[in-house]
Coordinates of C-alpha atoms in Angstrom, one line a residue:
M1329 CA 0.0 0.0 0.0
D1330 CA 1.6 3.3 -1.1
I1331 CA 1.3 6.5 0.9
G1332 CA -1.6 7.9 -1.2
E1333 CA -3.7 4.8 -0.5
L1334 CA -2.8 4.9 3.2
L1335 CA -3.9 8.5 3.6
S1336 CA -7.2 7.9 1.8
Y1337 CA -8.0 4.9 3.9
K1338 CA -11.1 5.3 6.0
P1339 CA -11.6 3.1 9.1
P1340 CA -14.9 1.2 9.8
N1341 CA -17.7 3.0 11.7
T1342 CA -16.8 1.7 15.1
P1343 CA -13.2 2.4 16.2
K1344 CA -13.3 0.2 19.3
R1345 CA -10.1 -1.9 19.6
V1346 CA -10.5 -5.5 18.8
Q1347 CA -8.4 -7.7 21.1
D1348 CA -7.6 -10.4 18.5
D1349 CA -6.6 -8.1 15.6
E1350 CA -3.6 -6.0 16.7
N1351 CA -2.4 -5.4 13.1
E1352 CA -5.6 -3.5 12.3
D1353 CA -5.1 -1.3 15.4
D1354 CA -1.5 -0.7 14.3
D1355 CA -2.8 0.5 11.0
Y1356 CA -5.0 3.0 12.6
E1357 CA -2.3 4.2 14.9
N1358 CA 0.4 4.3 12.2
E1359 CA -2.0 6.3 9.9
F1360 CA -2.8 8.8 12.6
E1361 CA 0.8 9.1 13.7
R1362 CA 2.1 9.4 10.1
Q1363 CA -0.4 12.2 9.3
R1364 CA 0.6 14.0 12.4
K1365 CA 4.3 13.7 11.7
L1366 CA 3.8 14.8 8.1
R1367 CA 2.0 18.0 9.3
K1368 CA 4.8 18.7 11.8
L1369 CA 7.5 18.1 9.2
A1370 CA 5.8 20.5 6.8
K1371 CA 5.5 23.1 9.6
S1372 CA 9.1 22.6 10.5
H1373 CA 10.3 23.2 7.0
R1374 CA 8.2 26.3 6.7
V1375 CA 9.4 27.8 10.0
E1376 CA 13.0 27.0 9.1
A1377 CA 12.7 28.6 5.7
E1378 CA 11.2 31.7 7.3
L1379 CA 14.1 32.0 9.8
V1380 CA 16.6 31.6 7.0
E1381 CA 14.9 34.4 5.0
K1382 CA 14.8 36.6 8.1
S1383 CA 18.5 36.1 8.8
Q1384 CA 19.3 36.9 5.2
R1385 CA 17.5 40.2 5.4
T1386 CA 19.2 41.1 8.6
H1387 CA 22.6 40.4 7.2
Q1388 CA 21.8 42.5 4.1
R1389 CA 21.1 45.5 6.2
E1390 CA 24.3 45.1 8.3
S1391 CA 26.6 44.7 5.4
S1392 CA 26.5 46.5 2.0
D1393 CA 29.6 44.8 0.6
T1394 CA 28.7 41.2 0.8
L1395 CA 25.4 39.2 0.5
Q1396 CA 25.0 35.9 2.3
V1397 CA 22.1 33.8 1.0
D1398 CA 22.6 30.7 3.1
K1399 CA 23.2 31.4 6.8
P1400 CA 23.1 28.1 8.7
I1401 CA 20.8 27.6 11.7
S1402 CA 22.5 26.7 14.9
D1403 CA 21.7 23.5 16.8
E1404 CA 20.0 25.6 19.5
E1405 CA 17.8 27.4 17.0
R1406 CA 16.8 24.2 15.4
E1407 CA 15.9 22.6 18.7
K1408 CA 13.7 25.6 19.5
I1409 CA 12.0 25.3 16.1
L1410 CA 11.3 21.6 16.7
K1411 CA 10.0 22.2 20.2
L1412 CA 7.7 25.0 18.8
V1413 CA 6.3 22.6 16.2
E1414 CA 5.7 19.9 18.7
N1415 CA 3.7 22.2 21.0
E1416 CA 1.7 24.1 18.4
E1417 CA -1.4 23.0 16.6
V1418 CA -1.4 23.2 12.8
E1419 CA -3.2 26.4 11.8
G1420 CA -6.4 25.9 9.8
E1421 CA -6.7 22.2 10.6
V1422 CA -10.3 21.1 11.1
L1423 CA -11.1 17.8 12.9
D1424 CA -13.5 15.7 10.9
E1425 CA -15.4 12.5 11.7
S1426 CA -12.8 10.0 10.5
A1427 CA -10.0 11.9 12.3
L1428 CA -12.0 11.9 15.5
K1429 CA -12.5 8.2 15.3
R1430 CA -8.8 7.6 14.8
L1431 CA -8.0 9.9 17.7
I1432 CA -10.4 8.2 20.1
L1433 CA -9.1 4.8 19.0
L1434 CA -5.6 5.9 19.7
F1435 CA -6.7 7.3 23.1
E1436 CA -8.4 4.0 24.0
K1437 CA -5.4 2.0 23.0
R1438 CA -2.9 4.1 24.9
A1439 CA -5.2 4.2 28.0
L1440 CA -5.4 0.4 27.9
K1441 CA -1.7 0.0 27.3
N1442 CA -0.9 2.2 30.3
Q1443 CA -3.3 0.3 32.5
E1444 CA -1.7 -3.0 31.4
M1445 CA 1.8 -1.7 32.1
R1446 CA 0.9 -0.4 35.5
I1447 CA -0.6 -3.8 36.4
K1448 CA 2.4 -5.7 35.0
F1449 CA 5.1 -3.5 36.6
P1450 CA 3.4 -1.8 39.7
D1451 CA 6.8 -1.1 41.4
M1452 CA 8.8 -0.2 38.3
P1453 CA 7.8 3.3 37.1
E1454 CA 10.4 3.3 34.4
K1455 CA 8.5 0.5 32.7
F1456 CA 5.2 2.3 32.5
M1457 CA 6.3 5.9 32.4
E1458 CA 6.6 6.0 28.6
S1459 CA 3.0 4.7 28.1
E1460 CA 1.9 7.4 30.6
V1461 CA 3.6 10.2 28.6
E1462 CA 2.0 8.9 25.4
L1463 CA -1.4 8.8 27.0
H1464 CA -1.0 12.4 28.3
E1465 CA 0.1 13.6 24.8
T1466 CA -3.0 12.0 23.2
M1467 CA -5.3 13.7 25.7
Q1468 CA -3.7 17.1 24.8
E1469 CA -4.5 16.4 21.2
M1470 CA -8.1 15.6 22.1
H1471 CA -8.6 19.3 23.0
A1472 CA -9.2 19.8 19.3
V1473 CA -12.6 18.1 19.8
A1474 CA -13.8 21.2 21.6
T1475 CA -13.5 23.2 18.4
V1476 CA -16.1 21.0 16.7
P1477 CA -19.0 20.5 19.2
D1478 CA -21.1 19.0 16.3
L1479 CA -18.9 15.9 16.7
Y1480 CA -19.8 15.4 20.4
P1481 CA -22.5 12.8 19.6
I1482 CA -19.9 10.7 17.8
M1483 CA -17.6 10.9 20.7
V1484 CA -20.4 9.8 23.0
E1485 CA -21.4 7.0 20.7
L1486 CA -17.8 5.7 20.7
Q1487 CA -17.9 5.5 24.5
A1488 CA -15.1 8.0 25.0
V1489 CA -16.9 9.6 28.0
P1490 CA -16.7 6.6 30.3
S1491 CA -13.1 6.0 29.4
L1492 CA -12.2 9.6 30.2
L1493 CA -14.0 9.7 33.5
E1494 CA -12.3 6.4 34.5
L1495 CA -9.0 8.3 34.3
L1496 CA -10.2 10.7 37.0
A1497 CA -9.2 7.9 39.4
H1498 CA -5.8 7.4 37.8
E1499 CA -2.9 6.8 40.2
N1500 CA -1.0 9.7 38.6
T1501 CA -2.8 12.9 39.4
D1502 CA -1.2 14.6 36.3
I1503 CA -3.4 12.3 34.2
A1504 CA -6.5 13.2 36.3
V1505 CA -5.7 16.9 36.0
A1506 CA -5.4 16.5 32.3
V1507 CA -8.8 14.9 32.1
V1508 CA -10.3 17.8 34.2
D1509 CA -8.6 20.3 31.8
L1510 CA -10.1 18.6 28.8
L1511 CA -13.6 18.3 30.3
Q1512 CA -13.5 22.0 31.3
E1513 CA -12.9 22.9 27.7
L1514 CA -15.4 20.5 26.3
T1515 CA -18.2 21.9 28.6
D1516 CA -17.4 25.5 28.0
V1517 CA -20.8 27.2 27.8
D1518 CA -20.0 29.2 24.7
I1519 CA -19.0 26.0 22.9
L1520 CA -22.0 24.1 24.1
H1521 CA -24.3 26.8 22.7
E1522 CA -22.8 26.3 19.3
S1523 CA -24.5 22.9 18.9
E1524 CA -27.6 22.0 20.9
E1525 CA -27.6 18.4 19.8
G1526 CA -23.9 18.0 20.7
A1527 CA -24.3 19.7 24.0
D1528 CA -27.3 17.6 25.1
S1529 CA -25.5 14.4 24.0
L1530 CA -22.3 15.2 26.0
I1531 CA -24.1 16.5 29.1
D1532 CA -26.4 13.4 29.2
A1533 CA -23.4 11.1 28.9
L1534 CA -21.5 12.9 31.7
V1535 CA -24.5 12.9 34.0
N1536 CA -25.2 9.2 33.4
Q1537 CA -21.6 8.4 34.4
Q1538 CA -22.0 10.3 37.7
I1539 CA -19.6 13.1 36.8
C1540 CA -20.4 15.2 39.8
A1541 CA -19.5 12.4 42.3
L1542 CA -16.3 11.5 40.3
L1543 CA -15.1 15.1 40.2
V1544 CA -15.7 15.5 44.0
Q1545 CA -13.8 12.3 44.7
N1546 CA -10.9 13.7 42.6
L1547 CA -11.0 17.0 44.4
E1548 CA -10.6 15.2 47.7
R1549 CA -7.1 14.0 46.7
L1550 CA -5.7 17.0 44.9
D1551 CA -2.9 18.8 46.8
E1552 CA -3.2 22.6 46.3
S1553 CA 0.4 23.1 47.4
V1554 CA 1.3 21.8 43.9
K1555 CA 0.7 24.3 41.2
E1556 CA -0.7 21.9 38.6
E1557 CA -3.1 20.4 41.1
T1558 CA -4.2 23.9 42.2
E1559 CA -5.1 24.5 38.5
G1560 CA -6.9 21.2 38.5
V1561 CA -9.1 22.4 41.4
H1562 CA -9.9 25.6 39.6
N1563 CA -10.8 23.8 36.4
T1564 CA -13.0 21.4 38.3
L1565 CA -15.0 24.2 39.8
A1566 CA -15.2 25.7 36.3
I1567 CA -16.8 22.4 35.1
F1568 CA -19.4 22.6 37.9
E1569 CA -20.1 26.2 36.9
N1570 CA -20.5 25.2 33.2
L1571 CA -22.9 22.4 34.1
A1572 CA -25.0 24.6 36.5
E1573 CA -25.3 27.3 33.8
F1574 CA -26.3 25.0 31.1
R1575 CA -28.5 22.8 33.2
P1576 CA -29.5 24.5 36.5
E1577 CA -31.3 21.4 37.8
L1578 CA -27.9 19.7 38.2
C1579 CA -27.2 22.0 41.2
G1580 CA -29.2 19.7 43.4
D1581 CA -27.4 16.6 42.2
A1582 CA -24.0 18.1 42.6
A1583 CA -24.7 19.2 46.2
K1584 CA -26.0 15.7 47.1
Q1585 CA -23.0 14.0 45.6
G1586 CA -20.6 15.9 47.9
L1587 CA -19.9 19.2 46.3
L1588 CA -21.6 21.3 49.0
H1589 CA -19.7 19.5 51.8
W1590 CA -16.4 20.0 50.0
L1591 CA -17.1 23.7 49.3
L1592 CA -17.8 24.4 53.0
R1593 CA -14.6 22.5 54.1
R1594 CA -12.6 24.4 51.5
L1595 CA -13.9 27.8 52.8
R1596 CA -13.2 26.8 56.4
V1597 CA -9.6 25.5 55.9
K1598 CA -6.9 27.8 57.0
L1599 CA -5.0 28.5 53.8
P1600 CA -3.8 31.8 52.4
F1601 CA -6.5 33.6 50.4
D1602 CA -6.3 32.6 46.8
G1603 CA -8.4 32.4 43.6
N1604 CA -9.7 28.9 44.4
K1605 CA -11.2 30.1 47.7
L1606 CA -12.9 33.0 45.9
Y1607 CA -14.2 30.6 43.2
A1608 CA -15.5 28.2 45.9
S1609 CA -17.6 31.0 47.4
E1610 CA -19.0 31.8 43.9
I1611 CA -19.9 28.1 43.2
L1612 CA -21.6 27.9 46.7
S1613 CA -23.6 31.0 45.8
I1614 CA -24.8 29.4 42.6
L1615 CA -25.8 26.2 44.3
L1616 CA -28.0 28.0 46.8
Q1617 CA -29.5 30.6 44.5
D1618 CA -32.5 28.6 43.1
T1619 CA -32.3 25.2 44.8
P1620 CA -34.4 25.0 48.1
D1621 CA -33.0 21.6 48.9
N1622 CA -29.5 22.9 49.0
R1623 CA -30.5 25.7 51.4
Q1624 CA -31.8 23.0 53.8
M1625 CA -28.6 20.9 53.3
L1626 CA -26.5 24.0 54.1
G1627 CA -28.2 24.4 57.4
D1628 CA -27.9 20.8 58.3
L1629 CA -24.1 20.9 57.6
E1630 CA -23.8 23.9 59.9
G1631 CA -23.0 26.0 56.9
I1632 CA -24.5 29.2 58.3
D1633 CA -21.7 29.2 61.0
V1634 CA -19.0 28.6 58.4
I1635 CA -20.2 31.6 56.3
L1636 CA -20.5 33.9 59.3
Q1637 CA -17.0 32.9 60.4
Q1638 CA -15.6 33.7 57.0
L1639 CA -17.4 37.1 56.9
A1640 CA -16.0 38.0 60.3
V1641 CA -12.4 37.2 59.1
Y1642 CA -12.5 39.0 55.8
N1643 CA -14.3 42.1 57.2
K1644 CA -11.1 43.0 59.0
E1645 CA -9.1 43.5 55.9
Q1646 CA -11.0 44.3 52.7
T1647 CA -9.1 44.2 49.5
Q1648 CA -11.0 44.2 46.2
T1649 CA -10.7 40.4 45.7
K1650 CA -11.6 39.7 49.3
H1651 CA -14.6 42.1 49.0
E1652 CA -15.7 40.0 46.0
M1653 CA -15.6 36.9 48.1
M1654 CA -17.6 38.7 50.9
E1655 CA -20.3 39.7 48.3
N1656 CA -20.5 36.0 47.3
L1657 CA -20.9 35.0 51.0
F1658 CA -23.6 37.7 51.6
N1659 CA -25.5 36.2 48.6
C1660 CA -25.1 32.8 50.1
L1661 CA -26.6 34.0 53.4
C1662 CA -29.5 35.8 51.6
S1663 CA -30.4 32.7 49.7
S1664 CA -30.0 30.4 52.7
L1665 CA -32.3 32.6 54.9
M1666 CA -35.2 32.0 52.5
Y1667 CA -35.4 28.6 54.3
A1668 CA -37.0 29.5 57.6
P1669 CA -35.1 27.2 60.0
N1670 CA -31.9 28.8 58.9
R1671 CA -33.0 32.1 60.4
E1672 CA -32.9 30.4 63.8
R1673 CA -29.4 29.2 63.1
F1674 CA -28.4 32.7 61.9
L1675 CA -29.7 34.0 65.2
R1676 CA -27.9 31.5 67.3
G1677 CA -24.7 32.1 65.4
E1678 CA -24.8 35.8 66.4
G1679 CA -25.3 36.8 62.8
L1680 CA -27.3 39.8 63.8
Q1681 CA -24.5 41.1 65.9
L1682 CA -22.0 40.7 63.0
M1683 CA -24.3 42.5 60.6
N1684 CA -24.9 45.3 63.0
L1685 CA -21.1 45.7 63.5
M1686 CA -20.6 45.8 59.8
L1687 CA -23.2 48.6 59.4
R1688 CA -21.5 50.7 62.1
E1689 CA -18.0 50.3 60.5
K1690 CA -19.1 52.1 57.3
K1691 CA -17.1 49.8 55.1
L1692 CA -18.1 48.3 51.8
S1693 CA -19.5 45.3 53.7
R1694 CA -22.4 47.6 54.8
N1695 CA -24.2 47.0 51.5
G1696 CA -24.2 43.2 51.9
S1697 CA -25.1 43.3 55.6
L1698 CA -28.2 45.5 54.8
K1699 CA -29.4 42.8 52.3
V1700 CA -28.8 40.0 54.8
L1701 CA -30.7 41.8 57.6
D1702 CA -33.6 42.5 55.2
H1703 CA -33.8 38.7 54.5
A1704 CA -33.4 37.7 58.1
M1705 CA -36.1 40.0 59.5
S1706 CA -38.8 39.9 56.8
G1707 CA -42.1 38.0 57.2
P1708 CA -43.5 36.1 60.2
D1709 CA -40.4 33.9 60.4
G1710 CA -38.3 37.0 61.1
K1711 CA -40.0 37.7 64.4
E1712 CA -37.2 36.5 66.7
N1713 CA -34.6 38.3 64.7
C1714 CA -36.5 41.6 64.8
N1715 CA -36.9 41.6 68.5
K1716 CA -33.2 40.6 69.0
F1717 CA -32.1 43.4 66.7
V1718 CA -33.8 45.9 68.9
D1719 CA -32.2 44.3 72.0
I1720 CA -28.7 44.6 70.6
L1721 CA -29.2 48.3 70.0
G1722 CA -29.7 47.9 66.3
L1723 CA -32.0 50.9 66.2
R1724 CA -29.0 53.2 66.8
T1725 CA -27.5 51.7 63.6
I1726 CA -30.4 51.5 61.2
F1727 CA -32.0 54.9 61.8
P1728 CA -28.9 57.0 60.8
L1729 CA -29.0 55.1 57.5
F1730 CA -32.7 55.8 57.2
M1731 CA -32.2 59.5 57.8
K1732 CA -29.3 59.9 55.3
T1733 CA -28.4 57.6 52.4
P1734 CA -24.6 57.3 52.1
K1735 CA -23.0 59.2 49.4
K1736 CA -22.4 57.5 46.0
N1737 CA -19.0 56.3 45.2
R1738 CA -17.3 54.3 42.5
R1739 CA -17.1 51.0 44.4
R1740 CA -20.6 51.1 45.8
I1741 CA -22.8 48.1 44.8
L1742 CA -26.2 49.3 46.0
T1743 CA -27.9 52.2 44.2
T1744 CA -29.6 54.9 46.3
E1745 CA -33.0 53.3 45.6
E1746 CA -31.8 49.8 46.6
H1747 CA -30.3 51.1 49.8
E1748 CA -33.5 53.0 50.8
E1749 CA -35.6 50.0 49.9
H1750 CA -33.6 47.7 52.2
V1751 CA -33.6 50.2 55.1
V1752 CA -37.4 50.9 55.0
S1753 CA -38.0 47.2 54.6
I1754 CA -36.1 46.4 57.8
I1755 CA -38.0 49.1 59.7
A1756 CA -41.3 47.8 58.3
S1757 CA -40.4 44.3 59.3
M1758 CA -39.7 45.4 62.9
L1759 CA -43.0 47.3 63.1
R1760 CA -44.8 44.2 62.0
N1761 CA -42.9 41.7 64.2
C1762 CA -41.9 43.5 67.3
R1763 CA -44.2 43.5 70.4
G1764 CA -44.0 44.8 73.9
P1765 CA -41.1 47.0 75.0
Q1766 CA -39.2 46.5 71.7
R1767 CA -42.2 47.9 69.7
Q1768 CA -42.4 50.9 72.1
R1769 CA -38.7 51.7 71.7
L1770 CA -39.2 51.5 67.9
L1771 CA -42.2 53.9 67.9
S1772 CA -40.5 56.3 70.2
K1773 CA -37.8 56.8 67.6
F1774 CA -40.3 58.8 65.4
T1775 CA -40.8 61.4 68.1
E1776 CA -37.1 62.2 68.6
N1777 CA -35.6 65.6 67.6
D1778 CA -38.9 67.2 66.8
H1779 CA -40.2 64.3 64.7
E1780 CA -37.4 64.4 62.2
K1781 CA -37.9 60.8 61.2
V1782 CA -41.5 61.5 60.4
D1783 CA -40.3 64.3 58.1
R1784 CA -38.0 61.9 56.4
L1785 CA -40.8 59.4 56.0
L1786 CA -42.9 62.0 54.1
E1787 CA -39.9 63.0 52.1
L1788 CA -39.5 59.4 50.9
H1789 CA -43.3 59.1 50.4
F1790 CA -43.4 62.0 47.9
K1791 CA -40.1 60.9 46.2
Y1792 CA -41.4 57.5 45.4
L1793 CA -44.9 58.7 44.7
E1794 CA -43.5 60.9 41.9
K1795 CA -41.5 58.0 40.5
V1796 CA -44.6 55.7 40.4
E1797 CA -46.6 58.5 38.6
E1798 CA -43.8 58.8 36.0
V1799 CA -44.0 55.0 35.4
D1800 CA -47.8 55.3 35.1
L1801 CA -47.5 57.9 32.4
E1802 CA -45.1 55.7 30.5
I1803 CA -47.5 52.8 30.8
D1804 CA -50.4 55.0 29.5
R1805 CA -48.3 56.0 26.5
D1806 CA -47.5 52.4 25.7
R1807 CA -51.1 51.3 26.0
R1808 CA -52.1 53.6 23.2
D1809 CA -50.0 51.4 20.9
I1810 CA -51.4 48.1 22.1
G1811 CA -54.6 46.5 20.9
E1812 CA -57.4 45.6 23.2
E1813 CA -56.7 41.9 22.8
E1814 CA -53.1 42.3 24.1
E1815 CA -54.1 44.6 26.9
D1816 CA -54.8 41.8 29.4
E1817 CA -51.4 40.2 28.8
E1818 CA -49.7 43.5 29.6
E1819 CA -51.4 44.1 32.9
E1820 CA -49.1 41.8 34.9
R1821 CA -46.0 43.1 33.2
N1822 CA -47.1 46.7 33.9
Y1823 CA -47.7 45.9 37.5
L1824 CA -44.1 44.5 37.7
R1825 CA -42.9 47.7 36.0
R1826 CA -44.6 49.8 38.7
L1827 CA -43.1 47.7 41.5
E1828 CA -39.6 48.0 40.1
G1829 CA -40.2 51.7 39.4
G1830 CA -40.8 52.5 43.0
L1831 CA -44.2 51.2 44.0
F1832 CA -42.8 48.5 46.3
T1833 CA -40.7 51.0 48.3
L1834 CA -43.6 53.4 48.3
Q1835 CA -45.8 50.7 49.9
L1836 CA -43.3 50.0 52.6
V1837 CA -42.9 53.7 53.4
D1838 CA -46.7 54.2 53.6
Y1839 CA -47.1 51.1 55.7
I1840 CA -44.6 52.6 58.2
I1841 CA -46.6 55.9 58.1
L1842 CA -49.8 54.1 59.0
E1843 CA -48.2 52.1 61.7
V1844 CA -46.6 55.0 63.5
C1845 CA -49.8 57.1 63.2
T1846 CA -51.8 54.3 64.7
G1847 CA -49.4 53.1 67.4
G1848 CA -47.4 56.2 68.2
P1849 CA -48.4 59.4 70.0
A1850 CA -51.0 61.7 68.6
T1851 CA -48.3 64.3 67.7
V1852 CA -47.0 61.9 65.0
K1853 CA -50.4 61.9 63.1
Q1854 CA -50.6 65.6 63.5
R1855 CA -47.2 66.0 61.9
V1856 CA -48.0 63.7 59.0
S1857 CA -51.3 65.6 58.3
Q1858 CA -49.5 68.9 58.5
I1859 CA -46.8 68.0 56.0
I1860 CA -49.2 66.4 53.5
N1861 CA -51.4 69.5 53.6
L1862 CA -48.4 71.7 53.0
R1863 CA -47.4 69.7 50.0
G1864 CA -50.9 69.7 48.6
G1865 CA -51.3 66.0 49.1
S1866 CA -54.0 63.8 50.8
L1867 CA -54.2 60.9 53.2
K1868 CA -56.4 59.3 50.6
T1869 CA -53.3 58.8 48.5
I1870 CA -51.7 56.7 51.2
R1871 CA -54.9 54.6 51.5
H1872 CA -55.0 54.2 47.7
V1873 CA -51.3 53.0 47.6
M1874 CA -52.1 50.5 50.3
R1875 CA -55.1 49.1 48.5
D1876 CA -53.1 48.9 45.3
G1877 CA -50.6 46.7 47.1
S1878 CA -53.2 44.5 48.7
S1879 CA -52.8 41.9 46.0
L1880 CA -49.1 41.6 46.6
P1881 CA -48.2 38.0 47.6
N1882 CA -46.5 37.8 51.0
D1883 CA -45.7 41.5 51.2
G1884 CA -47.0 41.7 54.8
I1885 CA -47.7 45.4 54.7
C1886 CA -51.5 45.3 54.6
S1887 CA -52.1 42.8 57.3

């Protein structure tokens, strides 16, 4: 068979290695290797020619008397060229179906050979090391598959996924890390979106092979004091992020298969702050965001205490990267507090005291602590936290923020409207949940300094009333362009627009006004009526706002 026939030879549909026909496997391997070497040789000649031409031009500029056309390349330069050729992919090369089959066959054969050599010579690394290097090189070549996601179904059909995942338990962690690196590239979300069929095929195969459990088991044995294994941890977390973004329902499976437990332990371990710790906090936030079962599991694993401890540590020294981690942990707390029993754990872990301290310190953590307090104290399940917040002198902290919104700065995360919404929501929650002496202490705040807090309430009332009226005008203009048949479909969206445009905060403010007028001294109601009359308003407006919010689910402001 001449070289032309060899290059045009196409293998059968299934490339699985047949144990009894080693010659056929050798043909596949020889063909693949020969093609690869031919491409490298061509690249080598091209690069060498370019270097020769460059050296000629340089010499021409330096000497006008003589012209050298053949300057020899030194052994050192030649070695660099060959090394470059070995490491670089051939530009413009596109992996096709037959090449993929040959590549996977070669991968399967080398994986099997390495396994056999390790079994045959378990105590003689020099015997199996060559097969291990060959296996590693083949896995590096398999990165080309990620450039053609349309071929993923063929890779799955050839059973390459189980073979890859088996190598996650390889005795040599370099091989396991190489598998993780390859899987991270194969599951890149941008690549997955290029081929829906290919993405579904690959993800289904990975899930069926319990990829989450296998990745967690591999995480357990990686040593982050080794640079390559540190990168392996980072790429493993990237795989989980890719899977969660492409299929959010996998968050629950990943947590159950050990990822949540590993993340908490990784956050708790006393290692210098690094990118992997930051990434771990981000993945934890993703797991808790939309998966109620994970919030319950976090509480059962004492995760609330772990998060609070980390926040206490990194609040002392806030760099930009550490602040990003704190924001992730604040998001974790907010999500976890949506599960009612976690609020009791938050209370026992002195979470209120920590949040109150952060508010007083006027650091960037103040934004996150406001959000956490809002979640911890809202609704009937926040009753104990509301009363405790008053007991720890939290009113001295929250009311200065109510009276004056902090000035805007470049690194601020919350907008003015978001900040005011959280503050008035916390006060409204306390008015709803506090009883006895705690409630009286709260109401008495509105009579201090000649009712200045009542003045602030009315200021916020008119501010957000104006915002809602502007949104209503926009909605009216839009309605003129919408037919009657579509009008009903727009009502819900318009209501959401009004809530986002200021109605929700306006409802909270007006609820506070009604509560302090009803439960506070008569002078409070007189002050409210006086200011409204001076501004040309009416108490009927407040009643209308409250009726408008009566259909809000779980808002708690009209009960």
